[in-house]
């Protein structure tokens, strides 16, 4: 037995809040009967429909992929380009948790657990994402502090970040910077560097919360353990 809004969110249909809205507005039926009361409990044998279409509840799957360059983070592409889902063998309706750019590599979660996906993506839950950016030129302390305190991208200031210069290569005149953020705005890291006059040449997401891709080759993936899934949920409740 689980609460109706949780069952809907868990199915990946929408967030729990959106599910509550759909229930309150009378768009959800259980065994053919409209249910508007939030918190109504349903069994796995019950038939849940939203806008008269039945909700398919799949077994949950959680995958950590080391995304290669040159692949789009999407479930399908109009131009028929390769997507991250082409790298994964599954019969489940998985979708990526957030987005990595076409040329960004590294940690990407894919799941059909809509509730966890929404929790991980919500900025209020402050899930850490650690990136390594290779940028043009030498970045000094002053600029690192600017990034850490927040810079304006698209007229909105970014939240505080952790920033560390890992290496400066004199020969190629490039810096390697570790930057930890918990927001997930579009092209955020590239735009943050751009805002202070640096160009990102390469970008890798090393870690999402406690999950890193050190043991995965480019294009490889693995299933999360139950313990890791529980820990991820716990991270969103901190
Ligand atoms: N920030 C970016 O600019 N690109 C990504 O792919 C992820 C974060």
Short mmCIF file of C-alpha atoms in Angstrom, two decimals, residues 40-179:
data_model
loop_
_atom_site.label_atom_id
_atom_site.label_comp_id
_atom_site.label_asym_id
_atom_site.label_seq_id
_atom_site.Cartn_x
_atom_site.Cartn_y
_atom_site.Cartn_z
CA UNK A 40 -5.54 7.78 -0.59
CA UNK A 41 -3.68 4.50 -0.44
CA UNK A 42 -3.49 2.14 -3.38
CA UNK A 43 -2.33 -1.45 -3.81
CA UNK A 44 -0.13 -2.66 -6.64
CA UNK A 45 -3.14 -4.57 -8.02
CA UNK A 46 -5.18 -1.32 -8.33
CA UNK A 47 -5.49 0.33 -11.73
CA UNK A 48 -4.50 3.97 -11.71
CA UNK A 49 -5.42 6.16 -14.68
CA UNK A 50 -4.55 9.78 -15.36
CA UNK A 51 -6.59 11.57 -18.01
CA UNK A 52 -8.06 8.11 -18.63
CA UNK A 53 -4.69 6.63 -19.61
CA UNK A 54 -3.40 3.89 -17.39
CA UNK A 55 -0.27 4.46 -15.42
CA UNK A 56 2.39 1.89 -16.09
CA UNK A 57 4.40 1.03 -13.05
CA UNK A 58 7.69 -0.56 -13.88
CA UNK A 59 10.28 -2.07 -11.65
CA UNK A 60 12.82 0.60 -10.78
CA UNK A 61 16.20 0.71 -12.43
CA UNK A 62 19.11 2.99 -11.51
CA UNK A 63 22.13 3.35 -13.73
CA UNK A 64 25.34 5.33 -13.44
CA UNK A 65 26.90 6.02 -16.84
CA UNK A 66 30.27 7.47 -17.70
CA UNK A 67 29.03 9.53 -20.61
CA UNK A 68 31.41 9.86 -23.55
CA UNK A 69 31.83 12.99 -25.64
CA UNK A 70 29.67 13.39 -28.77
CA UNK A 71 26.46 11.91 -27.40
CA UNK A 72 23.31 13.80 -26.53
CA UNK A 73 21.59 13.57 -23.15
CA UNK A 74 18.07 12.90 -24.28
CA UNK A 75 15.71 10.00 -24.72
CA UNK A 76 15.37 10.60 -28.46
CA UNK A 77 16.74 12.97 -31.08
CA UNK A 78 14.90 14.46 -34.03
CA UNK A 79 18.09 14.43 -36.07
CA UNK A 80 18.67 10.76 -35.21
CA UNK A 81 21.91 11.44 -33.40
CA UNK A 82 23.14 8.92 -30.84
CA UNK A 83 21.66 9.44 -27.38
CA UNK A 84 22.82 8.21 -23.98
CA UNK A 85 20.04 5.62 -24.09
CA UNK A 86 21.66 4.02 -27.13
CA UNK A 87 24.51 3.05 -24.81
CA UNK A 88 22.27 1.17 -22.40
CA UNK A 89 20.62 -2.19 -22.80
CA UNK A 90 17.28 -2.05 -21.06
CA UNK A 91 13.61 -2.66 -21.64
CA UNK A 92 12.67 0.05 -19.12
CA UNK A 93 11.63 3.63 -19.89
CA UNK A 94 14.70 5.26 -18.43
CA UNK A 95 15.51 8.92 -18.65
CA UNK A 96 18.53 10.97 -17.66
CA UNK A 97 18.63 12.86 -14.37
CA UNK A 98 19.59 16.32 -15.58
CA UNK A 99 21.67 16.97 -18.62
CA UNK A 100 25.26 16.92 -19.77
CA UNK A 101 26.17 18.79 -22.94
CA UNK A 102 27.05 16.97 -26.17
CA UNK A 103 30.75 17.54 -25.52
CA UNK A 104 30.69 17.03 -21.72
CA UNK A 105 31.78 13.68 -20.32
CA UNK A 106 31.35 11.89 -17.01
CA UNK A 107 28.79 10.95 -14.40
CA UNK A 108 25.19 10.75 -15.51
CA UNK A 109 22.38 8.96 -13.70
CA UNK A 110 19.53 7.35 -15.57
CA UNK A 111 16.42 5.98 -13.95
CA UNK A 112 12.70 5.41 -14.23
CA UNK A 113 12.26 6.51 -10.61
CA UNK A 114 10.69 9.90 -11.19
CA UNK A 115 10.52 10.72 -7.52
CA UNK A 116 14.24 10.31 -6.97
CA UNK A 117 15.05 12.09 -10.24
CA UNK A 118 12.98 15.10 -9.20
CA UNK A 119 14.51 15.16 -5.74
CA UNK A 120 18.05 15.00 -7.13
CA UNK A 121 17.41 17.78 -9.62
CA UNK A 122 15.68 20.17 -7.23
CA UNK A 123 18.20 22.90 -6.26
CA UNK A 124 16.79 23.10 -2.73
CA UNK A 125 18.17 19.62 -2.04
CA UNK A 126 21.69 20.86 -2.77
CA UNK A 127 23.04 17.70 -4.37
CA UNK A 128 26.72 18.27 -5.09
CA UNK A 129 27.99 17.95 -8.63
CA UNK A 130 31.74 18.03 -9.06
CA UNK A 131 33.20 19.06 -12.41
CA UNK A 132 36.72 19.27 -13.76
CA UNK A 133 37.05 22.03 -16.31
CA UNK A 134 40.01 22.60 -18.57
CA UNK A 135 40.05 26.29 -19.36
CA UNK A 136 42.12 28.73 -21.38
CA UNK A 137 44.82 30.70 -19.55
CA UNK A 138 45.84 30.97 -15.93
CA UNK A 139 43.07 31.54 -13.41
CA UNK A 140 44.18 33.53 -10.40
CA UNK A 141 42.88 33.53 -6.83
CA UNK A 142 40.70 36.56 -7.39
CA UNK A 143 38.80 34.88 -10.21
CA UNK A 144 38.47 31.65 -8.26
CA UNK A 145 36.89 33.63 -5.42
CA UNK A 146 34.52 35.32 -7.88
CA UNK A 147 33.32 31.92 -9.07
CA UNK A 148 32.98 30.66 -5.51
CA UNK A 149 30.87 33.63 -4.45
CA UNK A 150 28.62 33.45 -7.50
CA UNK A 151 28.64 35.15 -10.89
CA UNK A 152 25.80 36.44 -13.03
CA UNK A 153 24.64 34.20 -15.82
CA UNK A 154 21.52 35.18 -17.74
CA UNK A 155 21.07 38.00 -15.18
CA UNK A 156 20.75 35.61 -12.24
CA UNK A 157 23.54 35.07 -9.74
CA UNK A 158 24.76 31.51 -9.28
CA UNK A 159 24.76 30.01 -5.80
CA UNK A 160 27.98 29.64 -3.82
CA UNK A 161 30.37 27.07 -5.27
CA UNK A 162 33.55 25.33 -4.17
CA UNK A 163 36.41 26.05 -6.54
CA UNK A 164 39.99 24.82 -6.61
CA UNK A 165 42.81 25.18 -9.09
CA UNK A 166 44.19 21.69 -9.65
CA UNK A 167 46.89 22.44 -12.16
CA UNK A 168 48.26 25.07 -14.50
CA UNK A 169 50.02 23.91 -17.65
CA UNK A 170 52.48 26.56 -18.78
CA UNK A 171 53.14 24.85 -22.13
CA UNK A 172 49.52 24.88 -23.28
CA UNK A 173 48.55 27.89 -21.15
CA UNK A 174 45.56 26.06 -19.70
CA UNK A 175 44.23 25.58 -16.17
CA UNK A 176 42.49 22.58 -14.69
CA UNK A 177 39.84 23.67 -12.21
CA UNK A 178 37.64 21.61 -9.91
CA UNK A 179 34.28 23.25 -9.38
#
